[in-house]
Coordinates of C-alpha atoms in Angstrom, one line a residue:
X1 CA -34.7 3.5 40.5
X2 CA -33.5 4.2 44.4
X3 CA -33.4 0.6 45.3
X4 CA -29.7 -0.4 46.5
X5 CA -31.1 -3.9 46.6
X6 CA -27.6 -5.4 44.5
X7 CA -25.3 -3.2 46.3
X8 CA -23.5 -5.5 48.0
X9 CA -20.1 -6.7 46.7
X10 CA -20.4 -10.6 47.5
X11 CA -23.7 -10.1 45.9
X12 CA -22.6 -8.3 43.1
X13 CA -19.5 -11.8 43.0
X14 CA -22.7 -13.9 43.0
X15 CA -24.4 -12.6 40.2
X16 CA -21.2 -12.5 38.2
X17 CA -21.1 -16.4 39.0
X18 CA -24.3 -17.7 38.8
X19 CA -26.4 -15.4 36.6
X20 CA -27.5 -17.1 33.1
X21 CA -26.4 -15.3 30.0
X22 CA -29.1 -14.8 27.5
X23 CA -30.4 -17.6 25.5
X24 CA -29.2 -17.6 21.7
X25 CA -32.8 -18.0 21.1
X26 CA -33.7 -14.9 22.4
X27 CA -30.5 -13.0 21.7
X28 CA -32.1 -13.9 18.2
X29 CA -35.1 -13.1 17.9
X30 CA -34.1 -9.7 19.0
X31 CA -31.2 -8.9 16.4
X32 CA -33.8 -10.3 13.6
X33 CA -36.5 -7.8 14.9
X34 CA -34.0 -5.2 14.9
X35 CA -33.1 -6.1 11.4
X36 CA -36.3 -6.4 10.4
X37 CA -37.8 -2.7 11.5
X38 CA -34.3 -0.1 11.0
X39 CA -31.9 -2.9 9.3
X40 CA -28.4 -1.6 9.5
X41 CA -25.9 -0.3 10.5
X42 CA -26.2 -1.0 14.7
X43 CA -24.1 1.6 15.7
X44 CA -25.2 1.5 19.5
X45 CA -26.8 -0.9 21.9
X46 CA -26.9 0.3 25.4
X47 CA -28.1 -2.4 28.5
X48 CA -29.9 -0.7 31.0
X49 CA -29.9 -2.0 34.6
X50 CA -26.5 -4.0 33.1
X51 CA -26.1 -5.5 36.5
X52 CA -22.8 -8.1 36.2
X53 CA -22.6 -7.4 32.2
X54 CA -24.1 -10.9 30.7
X55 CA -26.6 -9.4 28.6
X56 CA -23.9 -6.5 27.6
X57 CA -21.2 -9.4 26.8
X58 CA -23.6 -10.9 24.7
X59 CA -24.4 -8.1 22.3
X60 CA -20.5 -7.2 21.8
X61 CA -20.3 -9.0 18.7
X62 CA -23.4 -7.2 17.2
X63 CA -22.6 -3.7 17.9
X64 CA -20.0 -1.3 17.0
X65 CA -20.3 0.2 20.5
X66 CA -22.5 -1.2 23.8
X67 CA -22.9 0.3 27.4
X68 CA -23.8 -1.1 30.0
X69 CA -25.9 1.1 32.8
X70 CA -26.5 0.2 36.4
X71 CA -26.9 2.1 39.2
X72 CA -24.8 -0.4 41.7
X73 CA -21.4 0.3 42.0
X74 CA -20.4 -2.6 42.8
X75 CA -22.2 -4.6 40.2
X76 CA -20.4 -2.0 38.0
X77 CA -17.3 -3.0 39.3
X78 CA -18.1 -6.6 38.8
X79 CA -18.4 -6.5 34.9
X80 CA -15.6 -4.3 34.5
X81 CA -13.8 -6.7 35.5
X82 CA -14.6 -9.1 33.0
X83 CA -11.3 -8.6 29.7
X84 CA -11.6 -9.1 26.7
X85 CA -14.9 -6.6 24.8
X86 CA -13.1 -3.9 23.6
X87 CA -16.3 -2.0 22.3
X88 CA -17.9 -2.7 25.8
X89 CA -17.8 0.1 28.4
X90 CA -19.7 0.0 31.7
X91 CA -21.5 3.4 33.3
X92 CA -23.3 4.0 37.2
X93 CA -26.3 5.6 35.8
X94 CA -30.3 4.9 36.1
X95 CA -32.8 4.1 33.7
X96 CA -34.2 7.3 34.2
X97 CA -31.5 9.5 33.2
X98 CA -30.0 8.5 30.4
X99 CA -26.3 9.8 29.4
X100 CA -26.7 9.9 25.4
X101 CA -27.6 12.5 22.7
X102 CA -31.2 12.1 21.6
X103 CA -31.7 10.2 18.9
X104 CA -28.5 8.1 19.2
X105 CA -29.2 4.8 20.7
X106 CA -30.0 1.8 18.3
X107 CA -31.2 -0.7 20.4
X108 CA -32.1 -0.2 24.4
X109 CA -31.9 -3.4 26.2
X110 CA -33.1 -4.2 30.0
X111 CA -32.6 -8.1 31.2
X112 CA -34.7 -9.1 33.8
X113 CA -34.3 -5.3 34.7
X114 CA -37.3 -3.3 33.9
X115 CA -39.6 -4.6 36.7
X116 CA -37.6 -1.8 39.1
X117 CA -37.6 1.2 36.7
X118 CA -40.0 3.7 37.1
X119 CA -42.0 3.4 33.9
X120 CA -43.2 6.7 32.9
X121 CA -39.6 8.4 33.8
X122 CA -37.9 5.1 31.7
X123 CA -40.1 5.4 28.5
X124 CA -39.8 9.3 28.5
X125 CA -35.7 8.6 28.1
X126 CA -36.0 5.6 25.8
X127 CA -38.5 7.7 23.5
X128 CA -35.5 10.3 23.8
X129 CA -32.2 8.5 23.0
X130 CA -33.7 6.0 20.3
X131 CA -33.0 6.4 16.9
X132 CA -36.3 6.7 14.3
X133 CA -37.0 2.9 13.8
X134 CA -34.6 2.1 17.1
X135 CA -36.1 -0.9 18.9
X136 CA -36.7 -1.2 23.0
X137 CA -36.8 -4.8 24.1
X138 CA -37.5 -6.2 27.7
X139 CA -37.5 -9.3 28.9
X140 CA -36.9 -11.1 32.1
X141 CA -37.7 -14.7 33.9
X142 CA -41.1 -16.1 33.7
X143 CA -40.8 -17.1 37.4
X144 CA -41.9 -20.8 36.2
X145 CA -38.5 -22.8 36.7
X146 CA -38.4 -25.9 36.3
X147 CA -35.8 -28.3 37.4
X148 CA -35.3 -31.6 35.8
X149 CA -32.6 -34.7 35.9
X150 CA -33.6 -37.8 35.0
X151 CA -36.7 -39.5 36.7
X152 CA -36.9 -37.0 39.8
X153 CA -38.1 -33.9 37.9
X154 CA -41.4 -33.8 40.4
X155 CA -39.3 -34.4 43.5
X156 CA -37.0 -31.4 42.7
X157 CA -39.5 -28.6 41.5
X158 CA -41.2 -29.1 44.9
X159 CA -38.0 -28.9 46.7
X160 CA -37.2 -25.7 44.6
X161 CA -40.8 -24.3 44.5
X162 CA -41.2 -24.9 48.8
X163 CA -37.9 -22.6 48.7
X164 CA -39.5 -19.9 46.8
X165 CA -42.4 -20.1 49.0
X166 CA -40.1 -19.7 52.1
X167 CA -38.1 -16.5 50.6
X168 CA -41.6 -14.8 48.8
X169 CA -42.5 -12.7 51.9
X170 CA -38.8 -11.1 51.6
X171 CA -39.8 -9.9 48.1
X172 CA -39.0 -6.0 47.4
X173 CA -42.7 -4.4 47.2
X174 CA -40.9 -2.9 44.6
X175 CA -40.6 -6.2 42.2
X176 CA -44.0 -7.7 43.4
X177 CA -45.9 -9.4 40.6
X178 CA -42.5 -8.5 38.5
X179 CA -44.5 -10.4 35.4
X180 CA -47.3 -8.3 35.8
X181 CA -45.6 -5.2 35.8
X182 CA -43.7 -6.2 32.6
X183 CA -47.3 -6.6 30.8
X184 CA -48.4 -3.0 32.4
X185 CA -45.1 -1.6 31.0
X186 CA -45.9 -2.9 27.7
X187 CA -49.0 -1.4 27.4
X188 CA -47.6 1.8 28.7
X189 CA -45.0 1.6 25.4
X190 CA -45.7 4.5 23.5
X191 CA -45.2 3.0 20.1
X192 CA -47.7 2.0 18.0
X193 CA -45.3 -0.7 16.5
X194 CA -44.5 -3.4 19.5
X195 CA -44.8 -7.1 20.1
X196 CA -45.0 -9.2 23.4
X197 CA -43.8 -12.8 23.6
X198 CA -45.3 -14.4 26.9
X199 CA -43.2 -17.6 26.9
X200 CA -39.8 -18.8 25.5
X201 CA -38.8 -22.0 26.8
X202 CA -35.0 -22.7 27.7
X203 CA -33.1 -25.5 28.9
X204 CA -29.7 -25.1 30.8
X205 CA -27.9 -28.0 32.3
X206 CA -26.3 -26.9 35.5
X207 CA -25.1 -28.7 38.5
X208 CA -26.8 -28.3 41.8
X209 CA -24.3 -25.6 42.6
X210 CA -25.1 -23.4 40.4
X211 CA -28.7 -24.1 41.1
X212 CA -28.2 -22.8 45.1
X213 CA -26.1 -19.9 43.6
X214 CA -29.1 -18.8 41.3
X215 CA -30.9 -18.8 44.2
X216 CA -28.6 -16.5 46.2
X217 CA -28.6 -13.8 43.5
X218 CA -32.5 -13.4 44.6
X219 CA -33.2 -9.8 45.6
X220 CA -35.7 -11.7 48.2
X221 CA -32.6 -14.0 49.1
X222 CA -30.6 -11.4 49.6
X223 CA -33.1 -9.4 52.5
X224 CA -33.4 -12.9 53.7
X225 CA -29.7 -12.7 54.6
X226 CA -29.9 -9.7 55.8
X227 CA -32.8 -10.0 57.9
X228 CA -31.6 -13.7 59.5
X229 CA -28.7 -14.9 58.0
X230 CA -28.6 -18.1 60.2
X231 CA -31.7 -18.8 58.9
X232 CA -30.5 -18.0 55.1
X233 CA -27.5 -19.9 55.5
X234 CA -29.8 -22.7 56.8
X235 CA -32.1 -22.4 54.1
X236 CA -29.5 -23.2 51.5
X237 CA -27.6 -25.8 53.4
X238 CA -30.8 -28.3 53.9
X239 CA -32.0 -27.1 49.9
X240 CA -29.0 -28.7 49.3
X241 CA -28.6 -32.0 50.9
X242 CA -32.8 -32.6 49.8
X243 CA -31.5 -32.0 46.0
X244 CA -28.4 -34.0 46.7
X245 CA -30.5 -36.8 48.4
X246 CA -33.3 -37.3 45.4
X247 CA -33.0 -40.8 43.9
X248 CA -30.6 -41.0 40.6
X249 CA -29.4 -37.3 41.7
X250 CA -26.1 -38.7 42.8
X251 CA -26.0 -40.1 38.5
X252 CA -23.9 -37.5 36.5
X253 CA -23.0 -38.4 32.7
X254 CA -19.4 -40.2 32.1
X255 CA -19.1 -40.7 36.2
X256 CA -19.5 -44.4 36.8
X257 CA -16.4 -46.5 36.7
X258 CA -17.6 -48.7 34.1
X259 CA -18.6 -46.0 31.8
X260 CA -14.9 -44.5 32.9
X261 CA -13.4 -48.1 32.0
X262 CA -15.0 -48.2 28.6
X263 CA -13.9 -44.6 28.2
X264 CA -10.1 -45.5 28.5
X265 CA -10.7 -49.0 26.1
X266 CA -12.7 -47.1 23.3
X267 CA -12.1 -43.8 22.7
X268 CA -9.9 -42.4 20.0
X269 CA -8.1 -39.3 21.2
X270 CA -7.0 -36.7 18.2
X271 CA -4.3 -38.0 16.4
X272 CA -0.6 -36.9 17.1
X273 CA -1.2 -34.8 14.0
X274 CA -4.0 -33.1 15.1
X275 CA -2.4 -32.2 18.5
X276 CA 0.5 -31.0 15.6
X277 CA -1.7 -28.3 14.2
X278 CA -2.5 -27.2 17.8
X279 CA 0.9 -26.7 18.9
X280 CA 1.8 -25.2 15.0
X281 CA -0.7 -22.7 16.1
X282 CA 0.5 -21.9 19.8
X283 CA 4.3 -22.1 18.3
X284 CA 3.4 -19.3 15.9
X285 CA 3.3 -16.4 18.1
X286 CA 7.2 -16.3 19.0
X287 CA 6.4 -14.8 22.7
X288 CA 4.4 -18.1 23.4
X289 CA 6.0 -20.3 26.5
X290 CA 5.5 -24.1 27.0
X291 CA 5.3 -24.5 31.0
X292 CA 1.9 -25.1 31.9
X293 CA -0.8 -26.7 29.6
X294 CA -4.2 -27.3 31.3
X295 CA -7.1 -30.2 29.5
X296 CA -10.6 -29.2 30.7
X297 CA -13.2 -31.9 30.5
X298 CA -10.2 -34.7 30.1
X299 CA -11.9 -37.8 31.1
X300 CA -9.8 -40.4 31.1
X301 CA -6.4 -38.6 29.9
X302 CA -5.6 -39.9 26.6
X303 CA -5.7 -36.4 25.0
X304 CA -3.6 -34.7 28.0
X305 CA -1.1 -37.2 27.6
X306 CA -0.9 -36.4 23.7
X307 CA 0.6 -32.5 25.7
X308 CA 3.2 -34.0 27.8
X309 CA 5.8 -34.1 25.4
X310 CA 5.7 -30.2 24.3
X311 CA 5.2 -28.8 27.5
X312 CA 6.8 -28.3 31.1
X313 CA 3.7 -29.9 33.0
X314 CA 0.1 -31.1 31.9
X315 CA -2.5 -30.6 34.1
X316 CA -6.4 -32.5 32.9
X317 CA -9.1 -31.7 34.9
X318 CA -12.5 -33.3 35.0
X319 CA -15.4 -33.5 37.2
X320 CA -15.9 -37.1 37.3
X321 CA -13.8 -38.5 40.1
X322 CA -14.4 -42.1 38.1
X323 CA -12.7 -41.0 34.8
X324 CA -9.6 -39.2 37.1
X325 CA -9.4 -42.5 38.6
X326 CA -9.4 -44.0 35.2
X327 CA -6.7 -41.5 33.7
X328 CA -4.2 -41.8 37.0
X329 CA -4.3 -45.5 36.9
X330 CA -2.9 -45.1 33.6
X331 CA -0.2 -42.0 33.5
X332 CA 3.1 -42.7 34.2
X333 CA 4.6 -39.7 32.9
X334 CA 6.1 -37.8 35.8
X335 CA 5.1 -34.4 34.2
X336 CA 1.1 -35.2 33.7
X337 CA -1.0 -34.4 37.1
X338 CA -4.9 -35.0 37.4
X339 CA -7.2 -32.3 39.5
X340 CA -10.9 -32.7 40.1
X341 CA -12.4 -29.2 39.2
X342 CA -15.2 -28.2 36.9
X343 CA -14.6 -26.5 33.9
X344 CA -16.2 -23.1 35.5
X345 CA -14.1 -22.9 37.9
X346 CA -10.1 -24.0 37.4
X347 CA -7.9 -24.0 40.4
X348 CA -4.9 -21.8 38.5
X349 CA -3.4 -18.6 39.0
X350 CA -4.4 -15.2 36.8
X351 CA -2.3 -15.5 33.5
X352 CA -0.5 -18.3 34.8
X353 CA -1.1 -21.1 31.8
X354 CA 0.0 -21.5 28.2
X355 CA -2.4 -23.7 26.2
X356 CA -5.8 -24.6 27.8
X357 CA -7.1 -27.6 25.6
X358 CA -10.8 -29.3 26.3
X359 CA -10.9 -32.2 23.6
X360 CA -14.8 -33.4 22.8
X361 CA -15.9 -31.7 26.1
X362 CA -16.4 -27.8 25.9
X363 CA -20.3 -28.8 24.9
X364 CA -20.9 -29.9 28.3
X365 CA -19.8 -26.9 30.0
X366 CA -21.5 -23.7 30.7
X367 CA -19.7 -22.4 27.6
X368 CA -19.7 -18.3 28.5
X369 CA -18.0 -19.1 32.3
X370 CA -15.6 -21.6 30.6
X371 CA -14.7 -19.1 28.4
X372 CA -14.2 -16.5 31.2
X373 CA -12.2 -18.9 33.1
X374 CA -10.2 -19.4 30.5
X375 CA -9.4 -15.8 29.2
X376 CA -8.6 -15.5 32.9
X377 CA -6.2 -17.9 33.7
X378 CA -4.3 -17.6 29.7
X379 CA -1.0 -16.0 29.6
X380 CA -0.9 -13.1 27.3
X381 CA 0.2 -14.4 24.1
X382 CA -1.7 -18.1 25.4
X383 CA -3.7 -20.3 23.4
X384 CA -6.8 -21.9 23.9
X385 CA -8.1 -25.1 21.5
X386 CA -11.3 -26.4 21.8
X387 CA -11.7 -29.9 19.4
X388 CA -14.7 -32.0 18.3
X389 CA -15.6 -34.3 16.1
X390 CA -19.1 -35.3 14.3
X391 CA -21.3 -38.4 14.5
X392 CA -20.7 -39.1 11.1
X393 CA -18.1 -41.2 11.7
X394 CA -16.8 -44.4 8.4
X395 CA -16.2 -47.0 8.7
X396 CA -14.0 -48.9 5.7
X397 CA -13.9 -52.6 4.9
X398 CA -13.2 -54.2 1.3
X399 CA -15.8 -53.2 -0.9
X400 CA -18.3 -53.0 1.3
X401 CA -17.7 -49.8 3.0
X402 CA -21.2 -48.2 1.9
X403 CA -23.2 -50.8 3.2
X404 CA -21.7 -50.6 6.5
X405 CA -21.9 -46.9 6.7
X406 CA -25.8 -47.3 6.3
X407 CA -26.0 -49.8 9.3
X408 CA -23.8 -47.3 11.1
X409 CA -26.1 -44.3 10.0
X410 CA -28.9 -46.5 11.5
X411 CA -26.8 -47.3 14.5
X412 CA -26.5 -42.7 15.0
X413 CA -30.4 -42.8 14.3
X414 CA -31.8 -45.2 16.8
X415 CA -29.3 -43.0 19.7
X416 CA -30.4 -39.9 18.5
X417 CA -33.8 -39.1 20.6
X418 CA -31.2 -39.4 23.4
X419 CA -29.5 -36.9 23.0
X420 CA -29.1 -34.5 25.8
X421 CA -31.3 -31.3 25.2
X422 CA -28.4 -29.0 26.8
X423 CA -26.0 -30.1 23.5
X424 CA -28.9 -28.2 21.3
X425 CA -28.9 -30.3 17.3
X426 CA -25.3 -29.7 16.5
X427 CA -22.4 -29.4 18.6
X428 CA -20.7 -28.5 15.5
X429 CA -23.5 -25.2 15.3
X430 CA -22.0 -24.2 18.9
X431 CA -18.6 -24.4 18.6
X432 CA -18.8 -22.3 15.0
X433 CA -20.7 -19.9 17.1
X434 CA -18.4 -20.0 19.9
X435 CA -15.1 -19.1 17.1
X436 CA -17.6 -16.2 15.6
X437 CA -18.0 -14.4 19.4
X438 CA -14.7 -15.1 20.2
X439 CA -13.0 -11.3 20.8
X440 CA -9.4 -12.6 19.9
X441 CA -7.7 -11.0 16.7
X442 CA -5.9 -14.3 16.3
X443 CA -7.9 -17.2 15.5
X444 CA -8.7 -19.9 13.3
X445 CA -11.8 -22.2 12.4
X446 CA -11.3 -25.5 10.9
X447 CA -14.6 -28.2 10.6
X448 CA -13.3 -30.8 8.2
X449 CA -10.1 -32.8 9.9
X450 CA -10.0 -36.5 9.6
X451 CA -8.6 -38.9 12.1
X452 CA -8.1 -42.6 10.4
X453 CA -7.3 -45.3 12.7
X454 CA -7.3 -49.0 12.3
X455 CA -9.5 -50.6 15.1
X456 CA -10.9 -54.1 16.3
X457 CA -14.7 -54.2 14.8
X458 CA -15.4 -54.9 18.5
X459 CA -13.3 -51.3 18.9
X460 CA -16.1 -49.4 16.7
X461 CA -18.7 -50.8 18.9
X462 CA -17.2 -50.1 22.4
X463 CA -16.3 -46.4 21.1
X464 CA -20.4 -45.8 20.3
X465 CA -21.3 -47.7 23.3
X466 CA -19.5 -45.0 25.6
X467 CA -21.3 -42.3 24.4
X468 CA -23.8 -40.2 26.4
X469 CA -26.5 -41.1 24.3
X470 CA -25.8 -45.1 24.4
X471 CA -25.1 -44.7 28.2
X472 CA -28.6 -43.0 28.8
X473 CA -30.2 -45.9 27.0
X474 CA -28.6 -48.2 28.9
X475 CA -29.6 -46.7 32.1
X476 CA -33.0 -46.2 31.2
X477 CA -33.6 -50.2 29.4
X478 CA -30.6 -52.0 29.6
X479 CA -32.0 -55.1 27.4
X480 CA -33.0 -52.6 24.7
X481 CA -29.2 -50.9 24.9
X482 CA -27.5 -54.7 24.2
X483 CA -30.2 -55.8 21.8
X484 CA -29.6 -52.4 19.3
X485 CA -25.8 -53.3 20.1
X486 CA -25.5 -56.8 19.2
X487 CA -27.9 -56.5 16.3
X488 CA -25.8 -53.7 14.8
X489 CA -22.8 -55.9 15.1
X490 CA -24.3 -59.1 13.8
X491 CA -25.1 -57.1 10.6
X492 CA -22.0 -55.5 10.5
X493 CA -19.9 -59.0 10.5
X494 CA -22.6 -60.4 7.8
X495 CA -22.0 -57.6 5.6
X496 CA -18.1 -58.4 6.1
X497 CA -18.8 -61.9 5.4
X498 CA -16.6 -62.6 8.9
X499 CA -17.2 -63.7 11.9
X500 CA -15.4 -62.2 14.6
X501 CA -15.7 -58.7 15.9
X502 CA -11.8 -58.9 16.2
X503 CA -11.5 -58.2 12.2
X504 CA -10.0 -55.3 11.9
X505 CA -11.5 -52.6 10.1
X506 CA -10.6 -49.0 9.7
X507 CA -12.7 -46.1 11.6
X508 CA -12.9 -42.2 10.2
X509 CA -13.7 -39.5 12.7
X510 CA -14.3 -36.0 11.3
X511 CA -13.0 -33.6 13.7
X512 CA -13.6 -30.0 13.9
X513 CA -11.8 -27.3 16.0
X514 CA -11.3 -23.6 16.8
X515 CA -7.5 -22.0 18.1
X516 CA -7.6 -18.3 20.0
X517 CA -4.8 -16.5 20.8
X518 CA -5.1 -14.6 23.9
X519 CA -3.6 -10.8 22.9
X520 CA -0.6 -9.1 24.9
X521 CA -3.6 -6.5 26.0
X522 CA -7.1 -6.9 26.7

């Protein structure tokens, strides 16, 4: 493993930005096979060709010790950098020449890593440092991506698949048929107990950002720049503009103004008492400050506003320009300030913010960079809260609140296919997960918090019909979007026995939310 091939320290920045961390459904399937052939305890995981640290970050929570092993200093460097895994430690090493006792290693890991080892040196350690029953598991892309938004799916993949084609004669003889490689490797596993999975499909949602800063972290990228880097820099300036340029590309969930209007009219933020237990939770470590609070993902403001009153200044960020519009055309508190930034990258200082809030939006991010960005950016002694709530909202009228709950139900059902793949089943599933992973000694879970309001019938409607789901139905058959909504209202009112959609009825929202604490030290 002589290849200096992610050397380079703006690479090395790259991969740290733009590298995917390992599905859940893979990280899965490895812990139950592990479980499944030595069972417990998992003393030691080590990462082998660790690069940035992703896969090592993941496997924190697992493990009561994991290394990470690379022989680039600077990708080294990179993931050391990274606060906050106290049983995570980083080593320049190879693959080949492994630093650990034989026998001592539970689980050896290598992450799209493998392809540059040199097998028969590689499989001589891992036969070495693994424990009796320790597992070995290897994986890496397919090399099939697929890029998909909306009705332009074809249009992209050729974009994307013409680049590949232009960078594939920069490709590391090394790495050549990387996939291949992989299956000879496997063969070449000395064990007589060993599986091989050819295909797990996963879906990310990214932004065409992060899509040309994948492509940057290519080793093949990479010797392009080196080789012409007018021609690289070319390259990824015209990719660009042809995935900006595909019809509907320029659509982006919660960005058009109507959408943004609705969003101000309808939504329920989380009640002052909700916002209450927040700030009971921030107020509880006596070396907490209240200058800077900062709302990821705010839309239309009516959560940051909620902050105004407890802290210094209030800063909401979105990446919709339509719902900043939306929440500036409505502040008129002269601490509350409006920034467009995405949630993966926040225009404050190192340890420069108190409370960082995202209310009903950390699902849309790419939840391990947030979570970076905020660790980074948290005071010591800071709080982050991240608040959802559940579809299965109530609705109460008279004495005929069941029946009206069952249209509703009916209402969740018909908008469900909809749903974005990226949000998995259940949002509440991902943000229990998230509070589990979460290194912070301080912390609390809480999944059962109602919010009653009193609200307009028409209210209830307008607050469904600016979700994602509803939206995407509307874009895709606008007839069929006001048919499903005027018919659920007509039954509603006839189950009322009213006729207007200005009766007032009263709304339930189940939220659910996790607190951190950031600690004094990392």
């Amino acid at each position: 493993m002589t290849d200096r091939m992610f050397e380079d320290k703006q690479h090395a920045s790259l991969y740290q930005k733009y590298r995917f961390d390992p599905p859940d459904e893979l990280k899965e399937l490895i812990l139950q096979y592990l479980d499944k052939k030595k069972g417990k305890p998992n003393q030691l995981a080590v990462d082998l060709g660790c690069g940035t640290g992703q896969n090592s970050r993941s496997l924190t929570p697992y493990f009561q010790q994991v290394v990470g092993i690379d022989v680039s200093e600077s990708q080294v460097e990179e993931a050391r950098a990274v606060p906050g895994f106290p049983n995570l430690s980083y080593r320049v090493g190879t693959a080949e020449e492994l630093p650990f006792p034989d026998g001592s290693v539970d689980l050896l890991t290598a992450a799209s890593a493998a392809h540059w080892f040199d097998t028969e040196h590689f499989l001589k350690e891992a036969v070495r440092v693994l424990k009796p029953r320790g597992c070995l598991a290897l994986f890496g892309y397919g090399g099939n991506e697929k890029i998909h938004h909306e009705f332009c799916g074809d249009r992209l993949n050729n974009i994307y698949e013409e680049v590949m084609q232009i960078l594939l004669p920069y490709t590391s003889t090394r790495v050549a048929g990387a996939n291949s490689k992989l299956k000879d490797l496997f063969e070449a596993i000395p064990f007589p107990d060993k599986e091989r999975i050819e295909i797990i499909p996963v879906k990310l949602q990214l932004s065409i950002k992060n899509v040309i800063g994948f492509i940057q972290t290519f080793s093949m990228y990479q010797a392009c720049l080196r080789a012409d880097p007018n021609a690289a820099t070319a390259l990824l300036e015209k990719t660009t503009s042809r995935l900006y340029s595909c019809p509907k590309m320029a659509v982006r969930l919660f960005e058009g103004k109507e959408h943004a209007a609705s969003y101000w009219k309808y939504r329920i933020s989380p009640s002052e008492e909700l916002i209450g237990k927040v700030l009971q939770f921030h107020k509880s470590n006596r070396e907490s400050s209240n200058n800077l609070a900062v709302d990821v993902g705010c839309g239309s403001g009516q959560g940051t506003l909620l902050l105004a009153p407890h802290f210094t200044r209030v800063v909401g960020t979105d990446i919709s320009p339509a719902q900043l519009e939306m929440a500036r055309k409505h502040v008129n508190i002269p601490n509350v300030s409006y920034r467009e930034s995405p949630a993966e990258e926040l225009p404050f200082e190192d340890g420069s913010v108190d409370l960082v809030t995202a209310m009903s939006a950390f699902h849309w991010f790419d939840h391990s960079r947030f979570l970076q960005e905020a660790h980074r950016m948290l005071k010591p002694h800071g709080c982050l809260a991240l608040l959802n709530y559940t579809m299965d909202m109530e609705l109460s009228y008279g004495d005929c609140s069941e029946t009206l709950n069952h249209i509703c139900n009916e209402f969740y059902g018909a908008l469900q296919p909809l749903r974005n793949p990226y949000l998995g089943p259940s949002s509440l599933e991902l943000y229990k997960k998230t509070y589990d992973s979460l290194q912070y000694p301080v912390k609390e879970w809480h999944e059962d918090f109602w919010v009653r309001k009193t609200v307009p019938l028409s209210g209830y409607i307008g607050m469904v019909e600016s979700f994602s789901t509803f939206q995407t139905l509307l874009k895709k058959d606008p007839e069929e979007a006001r048919r499903l909504s005027q018919d659920i209202e007509k039954r509603l009112l006839c189950a009322m026995d009213v006729t207007s959609s200005e009766t007032e009825v009263i709304m339930g929202i189940k939220y659910f939310y996790c607190l951190a604490c950031k600690p004094a030290k990392d």
